[in-house]
Amino acid sequence: MTGSFVPGLALAEAFHAEIVGPLLDSALGSVPYSAGLIGAGSEVQGYDTERSTDHAWGPRVQVFLGGEDFRARAADLTALLDRELPEAFGGHPVRWEFPPGTPARHRVDVIDLGAYFAEQLGADPAGGVPVSAWLTTPTQTLRELTAGAVFHDGLGRLAAYREQLAWYPDDVWRHVLACQWMRLSQEEPFVGRCGEVGDELGSAVVAARQVRDLMRLCLLMHRVYPPYGKWLGTAFAALPRAADLTPHLTGALSAGTWRARERHLSPAYEAVAALHNALALTDPLDPSVRPFHDRPFLVLDAHRFTHALTATIADPALRARPPIGAVDQYVDSTELTASPNAALRHRHVPYVPYAPAGTTGTTPPTTS
């Protein structure tokens, strides 16, 4: 930890400008290519620190070619780069082992642009992104595809793909928001119900889940793809209202009794409900907490926001979907939500939502 840290994205941009770009221009001539740094890595998100340099970090650039040029040139171009790239750049090795025990290699990766995006999304954006791909692509993947930077776009497609993926289509956004409100609704009364029977640990776990879902909801409201767990608090802290909400959320997490948790969660619910009204996606809804039926627990009845948002969705097929949402809203495995390949495999597993006879599956059942 030397204190001379340079963010990885700045290092990559300089690496391309000074070393990689000139090599590519000489080797490829008139063959178009794009270059940048997107995908996995804390530096792509702008979240890297000097601690990040202890593994899988250093000068790296992705070089994107069209399909035919990739098949014809990728192997030779990779070999040329291996011969011509320097041993170090900016004080960092250009070649390193990762995973540990594998041969050290440079990280100027030559990639088929269309195949890369199709692998991440399950669809080539050139043909449009279907609703199914939006809902089954983890938000961490969408962040990775739209974060980072493009250093050169000779193909004229990389920036366009990223712009296309910058945020959900309006109907999909409304659906995802509706489903996030439903997640909150499903466990609102349990903070008090667990505590009432002496289960303060269970109450604390439910409160923590509610805090996490409120944070993700705020990110979605601000058109920010929620990252996976390691960076959730960092991303949330950058939101305009985070400073106001954080004392309520941290108070709920540190409280020792269910009544104290409720005292912190209630103003948090009301503040986020006010944020919903400010979006003007639906008619204004009462943002006040209220008793849960005749029980002494204060809740927002968050499913009201689900129903209001669902009613505004223009696409009838999307409007008719159960309030389960995007993959991150019903799957909590980092192995899936941080891995597009795992998410692609998951897309082939049908999901049949439970709906008791005589119900639509859109209203939470009465809790006991």
PDB file of C-alpha atoms in Angstrom, residues 41-317:
ATOM      1  CA  GLY A  41     -13.517  -5.922 -12.522  1.00  0.00           C
ATOM      2  CA  SER A  42     -13.801  -3.312  -9.804  1.00  0.00           C
ATOM      3  CA  GLU A  43     -11.854  -0.851 -11.958  1.00  0.00           C
ATOM      4  CA  VAL A  44     -14.598  -1.010 -14.599  1.00  0.00           C
ATOM      5  CA  GLN A  45     -17.048   0.226 -11.973  1.00  0.00           C
ATOM      6  CA  GLY A  46     -14.615   2.873 -10.753  1.00  0.00           C
ATOM      7  CA  TYR A  47     -14.548   1.161  -7.351  1.00  0.00           C
ATOM      8  CA  ASP A  48     -10.965  -0.107  -7.334  1.00  0.00           C
ATOM      9  CA  THR A  49      -8.493   0.999  -4.682  1.00  0.00           C
ATOM     10  CA  GLU A  50      -4.877   0.191  -4.048  1.00  0.00           C
ATOM     11  CA  ARG A  51      -6.109  -2.988  -2.343  1.00  0.00           C
ATOM     12  CA  SER A  52      -7.468  -4.124  -5.720  1.00  0.00           C
ATOM     13  CA  THR A  53      -3.970  -4.348  -7.147  1.00  0.00           C
ATOM     14  CA  ASP A  54      -3.161  -7.496  -5.184  1.00  0.00           C
ATOM     15  CA  HIS A  55      -4.765  -9.786  -7.774  1.00  0.00           C
ATOM     16  CA  ALA A  56      -6.183  -9.776 -11.324  1.00  0.00           C
ATOM     17  CA  TRP A  57      -5.410  -6.089 -11.748  1.00  0.00           C
ATOM     18  CA  GLY A  58      -3.089  -4.251 -14.101  1.00  0.00           C
ATOM     19  CA  PRO A  59      -2.864  -2.738 -17.589  1.00  0.00           C
ATOM     20  CA  ARG A  60      -5.575  -4.307 -19.728  1.00  0.00           C
ATOM     21  CA  VAL A  61      -7.666  -3.485 -22.788  1.00  0.00           C
ATOM     22  CA  GLN A  62     -10.298  -5.333 -24.786  1.00  0.00           C
ATOM     23  CA  VAL A  63     -10.002  -5.279 -28.568  1.00  0.00           C
ATOM     24  CA  PHE A  64     -13.266  -5.986 -30.393  1.00  0.00           C
ATOM     25  CA  LEU A  65     -13.416  -7.189 -33.996  1.00  0.00           C
ATOM     26  CA  GLY A  66     -16.304  -8.017 -36.302  1.00  0.00           C
ATOM     27  CA  GLY A  67     -17.101 -11.717 -36.602  1.00  0.00           C
ATOM     28  CA  GLU A  68     -15.274 -12.438 -39.864  1.00  0.00           C
ATOM     29  CA  ASP A  69     -12.229 -10.388 -38.940  1.00  0.00           C
ATOM     30  CA  PHE A  70     -12.111 -12.066 -35.546  1.00  0.00           C
ATOM     31  CA  ARG A  71     -12.080 -15.529 -37.084  1.00  0.00           C
ATOM     32  CA  ALA A  72      -9.454 -14.528 -39.615  1.00  0.00           C
ATOM     33  CA  ARG A  73      -7.130 -12.458 -37.416  1.00  0.00           C
ATOM     34  CA  ALA A  74      -7.615 -13.107 -33.693  1.00  0.00           C
ATOM     35  CA  ALA A  75      -4.929 -15.770 -33.261  1.00  0.00           C
ATOM     36  CA  ASP A  76      -2.253 -13.857 -35.186  1.00  0.00           C
ATOM     37  CA  LEU A  77      -3.136 -10.583 -33.494  1.00  0.00           C
ATOM     38  CA  THR A  78      -2.937 -12.140 -30.029  1.00  0.00           C
ATOM     39  CA  ALA A  79       0.468 -13.619 -30.863  1.00  0.00           C
ATOM     40  CA  LEU A  80       1.717 -10.281 -32.199  1.00  0.00           C
ATOM     41  CA  LEU A  81       0.590  -8.518 -29.043  1.00  0.00           C
ATOM     42  CA  ASP A  82       2.352 -11.110 -26.930  1.00  0.00           C
ATOM     43  CA  ARG A  83       5.583 -10.442 -28.818  1.00  0.00           C
ATOM     44  CA  GLU A  84       5.341  -6.660 -28.896  1.00  0.00           C
ATOM     45  CA  LEU A  85       3.791  -5.639 -25.592  1.00  0.00           C
ATOM     46  CA  PRO A  86       6.290  -4.419 -22.981  1.00  0.00           C
ATOM     47  CA  GLU A  87       6.985  -6.221 -19.741  1.00  0.00           C
ATOM     48  CA  ALA A  88       5.501  -3.412 -17.666  1.00  0.00           C
ATOM     49  CA  PHE A  89       3.465  -0.259 -18.023  1.00  0.00           C
ATOM     50  CA  GLY A  90       2.893   2.472 -15.460  1.00  0.00           C
ATOM     51  CA  GLY A  91       4.920   0.497 -12.941  1.00  0.00           C
ATOM     52  CA  HIS A  92       2.676  -2.578 -13.246  1.00  0.00           C
ATOM     53  CA  PRO A  93       3.394  -5.919 -14.951  1.00  0.00           C
ATOM     54  CA  VAL A  94       1.663  -6.325 -18.308  1.00  0.00           C
ATOM     55  CA  ARG A  95       1.517 -10.102 -17.845  1.00  0.00           C
ATOM     56  CA  TRP A  96       0.293 -11.804 -14.697  1.00  0.00           C
ATOM     57  CA  GLU A  97      -1.115 -15.069 -13.384  1.00  0.00           C
ATOM     58  CA  PHE A  98      -4.836 -15.400 -12.813  1.00  0.00           C
ATOM     59  CA  PRO A  99      -6.131 -17.665 -11.505  1.00  0.00           C
ATOM     60  CA  PRO A 100      -3.039 -18.369  -9.389  1.00  0.00           C
ATOM     61  CA  GLY A 101      -0.959 -21.184 -10.772  1.00  0.00           C
ATOM     62  CA  THR A 102      -1.861 -20.512 -14.412  1.00  0.00           C
ATOM     63  CA  PRO A 103       0.688 -19.208 -16.924  1.00  0.00           C
ATOM     64  CA  ALA A 104       1.185 -15.457 -16.838  1.00  0.00           C
ATOM     65  CA  ARG A 105      -0.286 -13.722 -19.890  1.00  0.00           C
ATOM     66  CA  HIS A 106      -1.120 -10.236 -21.107  1.00  0.00           C
ATOM     67  CA  ARG A 107      -4.637  -8.911 -20.795  1.00  0.00           C
ATOM     68  CA  VAL A 108      -5.136  -7.319 -24.182  1.00  0.00           C
ATOM     69  CA  ASP A 109      -7.972  -9.639 -25.123  1.00  0.00           C
ATOM     70  CA  VAL A 110      -9.115  -9.939 -28.740  1.00  0.00           C
ATOM     71  CA  ILE A 111     -12.886 -10.517 -28.796  1.00  0.00           C
ATOM     72  CA  ASP A 112     -15.683 -11.074 -31.309  1.00  0.00           C
ATOM     73  CA  LEU A 113     -17.957  -8.106 -30.531  1.00  0.00           C
ATOM     74  CA  GLY A 114     -21.289  -9.676 -31.480  1.00  0.00           C
ATOM     75  CA  ALA A 115     -20.503 -12.989 -29.818  1.00  0.00           C
ATOM     76  CA  TYR A 116     -19.371 -11.244 -26.632  1.00  0.00           C
ATOM     77  CA  PHE A 117     -22.641  -9.369 -26.180  1.00  0.00           C
ATOM     78  CA  ALA A 118     -24.692 -12.391 -27.197  1.00  0.00           C
ATOM     79  CA  GLU A 119     -22.910 -14.457 -24.544  1.00  0.00           C
ATOM     80  CA  GLN A 120     -23.620 -11.852 -21.882  1.00  0.00           C
ATOM     81  CA  LEU A 121     -27.247 -11.227 -22.809  1.00  0.00           C
ATOM     82  CA  GLY A 122     -28.421 -14.319 -24.606  1.00  0.00           C
ATOM     83  CA  ALA A 123     -29.183 -12.048 -27.589  1.00  0.00           C
ATOM     84  CA  ASP A 124     -27.176  -9.887 -29.987  1.00  0.00           C
ATOM     85  CA  PRO A 125     -28.273  -6.270 -29.365  1.00  0.00           C
ATOM     86  CA  ALA A 126     -28.085  -5.682 -33.119  1.00  0.00           C
ATOM     87  CA  GLY A 127     -31.386  -7.523 -33.411  1.00  0.00           C
ATOM     88  CA  GLY A 128     -32.947  -5.806 -30.410  1.00  0.00           C
ATOM     89  CA  VAL A 129     -33.005  -6.993 -26.802  1.00  0.00           C
ATOM     90  CA  PRO A 130     -36.152  -9.024 -26.041  1.00  0.00           C
ATOM     91  CA  VAL A 131     -38.002  -8.663 -22.747  1.00  0.00           C
ATOM     92  CA  SER A 132     -36.862 -12.155 -21.757  1.00  0.00           C
ATOM     93  CA  ALA A 133     -33.221 -11.083 -22.030  1.00  0.00           C
ATOM     94  CA  TRP A 134     -33.806  -7.936 -19.987  1.00  0.00           C
ATOM     95  CA  LEU A 135     -35.420  -9.971 -17.216  1.00  0.00           C
ATOM     96  CA  THR A 136     -32.886 -12.809 -17.162  1.00  0.00           C
ATOM     97  CA  THR A 137     -29.709 -10.744 -17.392  1.00  0.00           C
ATOM     98  CA  PRO A 138     -28.337  -9.976 -13.908  1.00  0.00           C
ATOM     99  CA  THR A 139     -28.097  -6.273 -13.107  1.00  0.00           C
ATOM    100  CA  GLN A 140     -24.415  -6.819 -12.299  1.00  0.00           C
ATOM    101  CA  THR A 141     -23.915  -7.920 -15.916  1.00  0.00           C
ATOM    102  CA  LEU A 142     -25.831  -4.908 -17.225  1.00  0.00           C
ATOM    103  CA  ARG A 143     -23.611  -2.667 -15.069  1.00  0.00           C
ATOM    104  CA  GLU A 144     -20.500  -4.321 -16.464  1.00  0.00           C
ATOM    105  CA  LEU A 145     -21.592  -3.869 -20.061  1.00  0.00           C
ATOM    106  CA  THR A 146     -22.449  -0.193 -19.595  1.00  0.00           C
ATOM    107  CA  ALA A 147     -19.690   0.908 -17.201  1.00  0.00           C
ATOM    108  CA  GLY A 148     -16.005   1.355 -17.975  1.00  0.00           C
ATOM    109  CA  ALA A 149     -15.009   3.253 -21.098  1.00  0.00           C
ATOM    110  CA  VAL A 150     -14.660   3.012 -24.870  1.00  0.00           C
ATOM    111  CA  PHE A 151     -11.273   4.218 -26.107  1.00  0.00           C
ATOM    112  CA  HIS A 152     -11.858   3.705 -29.841  1.00  0.00           C
ATOM    113  CA  ASP A 153     -14.948   2.610 -31.770  1.00  0.00           C
ATOM    114  CA  GLY A 154     -13.896   1.944 -35.324  1.00  0.00           C
ATOM    115  CA  LEU A 155     -16.658  -0.663 -35.644  1.00  0.00           C
ATOM    116  CA  GLY A 156     -19.247   1.973 -34.759  1.00  0.00           C
ATOM    117  CA  ARG A 157     -21.181  -0.596 -32.702  1.00  0.00           C
ATOM    118  CA  LEU A 158     -19.654  -0.797 -29.254  1.00  0.00           C
ATOM    119  CA  ALA A 159     -20.877   2.609 -28.087  1.00  0.00           C
ATOM    120  CA  ALA A 160     -24.267   1.997 -29.695  1.00  0.00           C
ATOM    121  CA  TYR A 161     -24.680  -1.328 -27.893  1.00  0.00           C
ATOM    122  CA  ARG A 162     -23.798   0.292 -24.585  1.00  0.00           C
ATOM    123  CA  GLU A 163     -26.227   3.128 -25.161  1.00  0.00           C
ATOM    124  CA  GLN A 164     -28.958   0.613 -25.987  1.00  0.00           C
ATOM    125  CA  LEU A 165     -28.315  -1.172 -22.689  1.00  0.00           C
ATOM    126  CA  ALA A 166     -27.920   1.969 -20.585  1.00  0.00           C
ATOM    127  CA  TRP A 167     -31.301   1.410 -18.937  1.00  0.00           C
ATOM    128  CA  TYR A 168     -34.374  -0.781 -19.114  1.00  0.00           C
ATOM    129  CA  PRO A 169     -37.128  -0.001 -21.630  1.00  0.00           C
ATOM    130  CA  ASP A 170     -39.899   1.915 -19.870  1.00  0.00           C
ATOM    131  CA  ASP A 171     -42.318  -1.010 -19.511  1.00  0.00           C
ATOM    132  CA  VAL A 172     -39.582  -3.303 -18.208  1.00  0.00           C
ATOM    133  CA  TRP A 173     -38.509  -0.639 -15.722  1.00  0.00           C
ATOM    134  CA  ARG A 174     -42.057  -0.313 -14.406  1.00  0.00           C
ATOM    135  CA  HIS A 175     -42.347  -4.083 -14.077  1.00  0.00           C
ATOM    136  CA  VAL A 176     -39.047  -4.387 -12.207  1.00  0.00           C
ATOM    137  CA  LEU A 177     -40.012  -1.530  -9.879  1.00  0.00           C
ATOM    138  CA  ALA A 178     -43.390  -3.139  -9.239  1.00  0.00           C
ATOM    139  CA  CYS A 179     -41.719  -6.410  -8.324  1.00  0.00           C
ATOM    140  CA  GLN A 180     -39.253  -4.707  -6.001  1.00  0.00           C
ATOM    141  CA  TRP A 181     -42.154  -3.098  -4.138  1.00  0.00           C
ATOM    142  CA  MET A 182     -43.732  -6.541  -3.870  1.00  0.00           C
ATOM    143  CA  ARG A 183     -40.578  -7.912  -2.242  1.00  0.00           C
ATOM    144  CA  LEU A 184     -40.895  -5.222   0.433  1.00  0.00           C
ATOM    145  CA  SER A 185     -44.592  -5.910   0.906  1.00  0.00           C
ATOM    146  CA  GLN A 186     -44.086  -9.620   1.492  1.00  0.00           C
ATOM    147  CA  GLU A 187     -42.047  -9.174   4.685  1.00  0.00           C
ATOM    148  CA  GLU A 188     -43.088  -5.768   6.054  1.00  0.00           C
ATOM    149  CA  PRO A 189     -45.051  -7.094   9.056  1.00  0.00           C
ATOM    150  CA  PHE A 190     -42.523  -9.773   9.966  1.00  0.00           C
ATOM    151  CA  VAL A 191     -40.152  -7.359  11.710  1.00  0.00           C
ATOM    152  CA  GLY A 192     -42.816  -6.902  14.379  1.00  0.00           C
ATOM    153  CA  ARG A 193     -44.331 -10.376  14.249  1.00  0.00           C
ATOM    154  CA  CYS A 194     -40.975 -12.070  14.884  1.00  0.00           C
ATOM    155  CA  GLY A 195     -40.174  -9.670  17.699  1.00  0.00           C
ATOM    156  CA  GLU A 196     -43.589 -10.109  19.290  1.00  0.00           C
ATOM    157  CA  VAL A 197     -42.935 -13.809  19.873  1.00  0.00           C
ATOM    158  CA  GLY A 198     -39.469 -13.104  21.281  1.00  0.00           C
ATOM    159  CA  ASP A 199     -37.520 -13.821  18.104  1.00  0.00           C
ATOM    160  CA  GLU A 200     -35.406 -10.684  17.954  1.00  0.00           C
ATOM    161  CA  LEU A 201     -32.790 -12.438  15.829  1.00  0.00           C
ATOM    162  CA  GLY A 202     -35.415 -13.328  13.245  1.00  0.00           C
ATOM    163  CA  SER A 203     -36.759  -9.786  13.402  1.00  0.00           C
ATOM    164  CA  ALA A 204     -33.261  -8.417  12.795  1.00  0.00           C
ATOM    165  CA  VAL A 205     -32.760 -10.709   9.797  1.00  0.00           C
ATOM    166  CA  VAL A 206     -36.042  -9.570   8.260  1.00  0.00           C
ATOM    167  CA  ALA A 207     -35.125  -5.928   8.899  1.00  0.00           C
ATOM    168  CA  ALA A 208     -31.789  -6.439   7.175  1.00  0.00           C
ATOM    169  CA  ARG A 209     -33.566  -7.938   4.174  1.00  0.00           C
ATOM    170  CA  GLN A 210     -35.906  -4.940   4.063  1.00  0.00           C
ATOM    171  CA  VAL A 211     -32.957  -2.533   4.210  1.00  0.00           C
ATOM    172  CA  ARG A 212     -31.276  -4.338   1.326  1.00  0.00           C
ATOM    173  CA  ASP A 213     -34.449  -4.249  -0.749  1.00  0.00           C
ATOM    174  CA  LEU A 214     -34.980  -0.540  -0.004  1.00  0.00           C
ATOM    175  CA  MET A 215     -31.439   0.187  -1.180  1.00  0.00           C
ATOM    176  CA  ARG A 216     -31.975  -1.758  -4.388  1.00  0.00           C
ATOM    177  CA  LEU A 217     -35.332  -0.044  -4.905  1.00  0.00           C
ATOM    178  CA  CYS A 218     -33.714   3.383  -4.582  1.00  0.00           C
ATOM    179  CA  LEU A 219     -31.076   2.430  -7.142  1.00  0.00           C
ATOM    180  CA  LEU A 220     -33.757   1.224  -9.550  1.00  0.00           C
ATOM    181  CA  MET A 221     -35.726   4.437  -9.056  1.00  0.00           C
ATOM    182  CA  HIS A 222     -32.627   6.435  -9.980  1.00  0.00           C
ATOM    183  CA  ARG A 223     -32.014   4.319 -13.081  1.00  0.00           C
ATOM    184  CA  VAL A 224     -28.912   2.711 -11.638  1.00  0.00           C
ATOM    185  CA  TYR A 225     -28.411  -1.032 -12.055  1.00  0.00           C
ATOM    186  CA  PRO A 226     -27.897  -2.482  -8.555  1.00  0.00           C
ATOM    187  CA  PRO A 227     -24.508  -4.183  -8.211  1.00  0.00           C
ATOM    188  CA  TYR A 228     -23.934  -7.432  -6.425  1.00  0.00           C
ATOM    189  CA  GLY A 229     -23.409  -7.406  -2.666  1.00  0.00           C
ATOM    190  CA  LYS A 230     -19.830  -6.168  -2.412  1.00  0.00           C
ATOM    191  CA  TRP A 231     -20.642  -2.830  -4.027  1.00  0.00           C
ATOM    192  CA  LEU A 232     -24.300  -2.339  -3.077  1.00  0.00           C
ATOM    193  CA  GLY A 233     -23.579   0.123  -0.272  1.00  0.00           C
ATOM    194  CA  THR A 234     -21.020   1.985  -2.372  1.00  0.00           C
ATOM    195  CA  ALA A 235     -23.478   2.445  -5.231  1.00  0.00           C
ATOM    196  CA  PHE A 236     -26.301   3.413  -2.875  1.00  0.00           C
ATOM    197  CA  ALA A 237     -24.136   6.010  -1.117  1.00  0.00           C
ATOM    198  CA  ALA A 238     -23.758   7.906  -4.408  1.00  0.00           C
ATOM    199  CA  LEU A 239     -27.522   8.495  -4.754  1.00  0.00           C
ATOM    200  CA  PRO A 240     -28.909  11.996  -4.112  1.00  0.00           C
ATOM    201  CA  ARG A 241     -31.046  10.972  -1.081  1.00  0.00           C
ATOM    202  CA  ALA A 242     -28.615   8.456   0.411  1.00  0.00           C
ATOM    203  CA  ALA A 243     -27.428  10.844   3.130  1.00  0.00           C
ATOM    204  CA  ASP A 244     -31.013  11.309   4.350  1.00  0.00           C
ATOM    205  CA  LEU A 245     -31.902   7.621   4.239  1.00  0.00           C
ATOM    206  CA  THR A 246     -28.701   6.119   5.613  1.00  0.00           C
ATOM    207  CA  PRO A 247     -29.325   7.039   9.301  1.00  0.00           C
ATOM    208  CA  HIS A 248     -32.710   5.290   9.151  1.00  0.00           C
ATOM    209  CA  LEU A 249     -31.267   2.210   7.449  1.00  0.00           C
ATOM    210  CA  THR A 250     -28.252   1.897   9.726  1.00  0.00           C
ATOM    211  CA  GLY A 251     -30.515   2.517  12.712  1.00  0.00           C
ATOM    212  CA  ALA A 252     -32.750  -0.370  11.691  1.00  0.00           C
ATOM    213  CA  LEU A 253     -29.710  -2.626  11.342  1.00  0.00           C
ATOM    214  CA  SER A 254     -28.229  -1.718  14.718  1.00  0.00           C
ATOM    215  CA  ALA A 255     -31.466  -1.668  16.728  1.00  0.00           C
ATOM    216  CA  GLY A 256     -31.841  -4.220  19.501  1.00  0.00           C
ATOM    217  CA  THR A 257     -35.626  -4.539  19.557  1.00  0.00           C
ATOM    218  CA  TRP A 258     -38.336  -4.842  16.958  1.00  0.00           C
ATOM    219  CA  ARG A 259     -39.983  -1.618  18.072  1.00  0.00           C
ATOM    220  CA  ALA A 260     -36.717   0.269  17.549  1.00  0.00           C
ATOM    221  CA  ARG A 261     -36.321  -1.332  14.123  1.00  0.00           C
ATOM    222  CA  GLU A 262     -39.843  -0.241  13.236  1.00  0.00           C
ATOM    223  CA  ARG A 263     -39.097   3.327  14.369  1.00  0.00           C
ATOM    224  CA  HIS A 264     -36.251   3.458  11.859  1.00  0.00           C
ATOM    225  CA  LEU A 265     -37.877   1.521   9.028  1.00  0.00           C
ATOM    226  CA  SER A 266     -41.107   3.542   9.046  1.00  0.00           C
ATOM    227  CA  PRO A 267     -39.534   6.871   7.999  1.00  0.00           C
ATOM    228  CA  ALA A 268     -37.390   4.992   5.478  1.00  0.00           C
ATOM    229  CA  TYR A 269     -40.505   3.468   3.906  1.00  0.00           C
ATOM    230  CA  GLU A 270     -42.186   6.871   3.798  1.00  0.00           C
ATOM    231  CA  ALA A 271     -39.160   8.573   2.255  1.00  0.00           C
ATOM    232  CA  VAL A 272     -38.888   5.962  -0.500  1.00  0.00           C
ATOM    233  CA  ALA A 273     -42.638   6.175  -1.120  1.00  0.00           C
ATOM    234  CA  ALA A 274     -42.204   9.924  -1.596  1.00  0.00           C
ATOM    235  CA  LEU A 275     -39.459   9.200  -4.127  1.00  0.00           C
ATOM    236  CA  HIS A 276     -41.931   7.036  -6.022  1.00  0.00           C
ATOM    237  CA  ASN A 277     -44.450   9.879  -6.121  1.00  0.00           C
ATOM    238  CA  ALA A 278     -41.758  12.255  -7.377  1.00  0.00           C
ATOM    239  CA  LEU A 279     -41.159   9.979 -10.379  1.00  0.00           C
ATOM    240  CA  ALA A 280     -44.786  10.551 -11.474  1.00  0.00           C
ATOM    241  CA  LEU A 281     -44.966   7.061 -12.989  1.00  0.00           C
ATOM    242  CA  THR A 282     -48.370   6.591 -11.335  1.00  0.00           C
ATOM    243  CA  ASP A 283     -50.919   8.792  -9.667  1.00  0.00           C
ATOM    244  CA  PRO A 284     -49.646   9.862  -6.235  1.00  0.00           C
ATOM    245  CA  LEU A 285     -50.051   7.279  -3.485  1.00  0.00           C
ATOM    246  CA  ASP A 286     -50.329   7.907   0.246  1.00  0.00           C
ATOM    247  CA  PRO A 287     -46.733   7.567   1.505  1.00  0.00           C
ATOM    248  CA  SER A 288     -47.716   7.127   5.160  1.00  0.00           C
ATOM    249  CA  VAL A 289     -47.220   3.954   7.153  1.00  0.00           C
ATOM    250  CA  ARG A 290     -50.303   2.435   8.736  1.00  0.00           C
ATOM    251  CA  PRO A 291     -51.214  -0.509  11.007  1.00  0.00           C
ATOM    252  CA  PHE A 292     -51.073  -3.985   9.509  1.00  0.00           C
ATOM    253  CA  HIS A 293     -54.784  -4.845   9.670  1.00  0.00           C
ATOM    254  CA  ASP A 294     -55.645  -4.832  13.390  1.00  0.00           C
ATOM    255  CA  ARG A 295     -52.156  -5.818  14.516  1.00  0.00           C
ATOM    256  CA  PRO A 296     -49.741  -3.416  16.254  1.00  0.00           C
ATOM    257  CA  PHE A 297     -47.192  -3.351  13.405  1.00  0.00           C
ATOM    258  CA  LEU A 298     -46.646  -0.355  11.161  1.00  0.00           C
ATOM    259  CA  VAL A 299     -46.308  -1.104   7.439  1.00  0.00           C
ATOM    260  CA  LEU A 300     -46.463   0.809   4.188  1.00  0.00           C
ATOM    261  CA  ASP A 301     -48.617  -1.777   2.415  1.00  0.00           C
ATOM    262  CA  ALA A 302     -46.041  -1.645  -0.343  1.00  0.00           C
ATOM    263  CA  HIS A 303     -48.088  -3.856  -2.668  1.00  0.00           C
ATOM    264  CA  ARG A 304     -50.166  -0.706  -3.403  1.00  0.00           C
ATOM    265  CA  PHE A 305     -47.184   0.565  -5.388  1.00  0.00           C
ATOM    266  CA  THR A 306     -46.912  -2.775  -7.190  1.00  0.00           C
ATOM    267  CA  HIS A 307     -50.499  -2.634  -8.378  1.00  0.00           C
ATOM    268  CA  ALA A 308     -50.295   1.042  -9.358  1.00  0.00           C
ATOM    269  CA  LEU A 309     -47.150   0.499 -11.428  1.00  0.00           C
ATOM    270  CA  THR A 310     -48.428  -2.683 -13.060  1.00  0.00           C
ATOM    271  CA  ALA A 311     -51.544  -0.849 -14.227  1.00  0.00           C
ATOM    272  CA  THR A 312     -49.365   1.595 -16.191  1.00  0.00           C
ATOM    273  CA  ILE A 313     -47.501  -1.067 -18.221  1.00  0.00           C
ATOM    274  CA  ALA A 314     -48.512  -0.824 -21.881  1.00  0.00           C
ATOM    275  CA  ASP A 315     -47.356  -4.296 -22.984  1.00  0.00           C
ATOM    276  CA  PRO A 316     -50.217  -6.681 -22.087  1.00  0.00           C
ATOM    277  CA  ALA A 317     -47.946  -9.711 -21.860  1.00  0.00           C
TER     278      ALA A 317
END
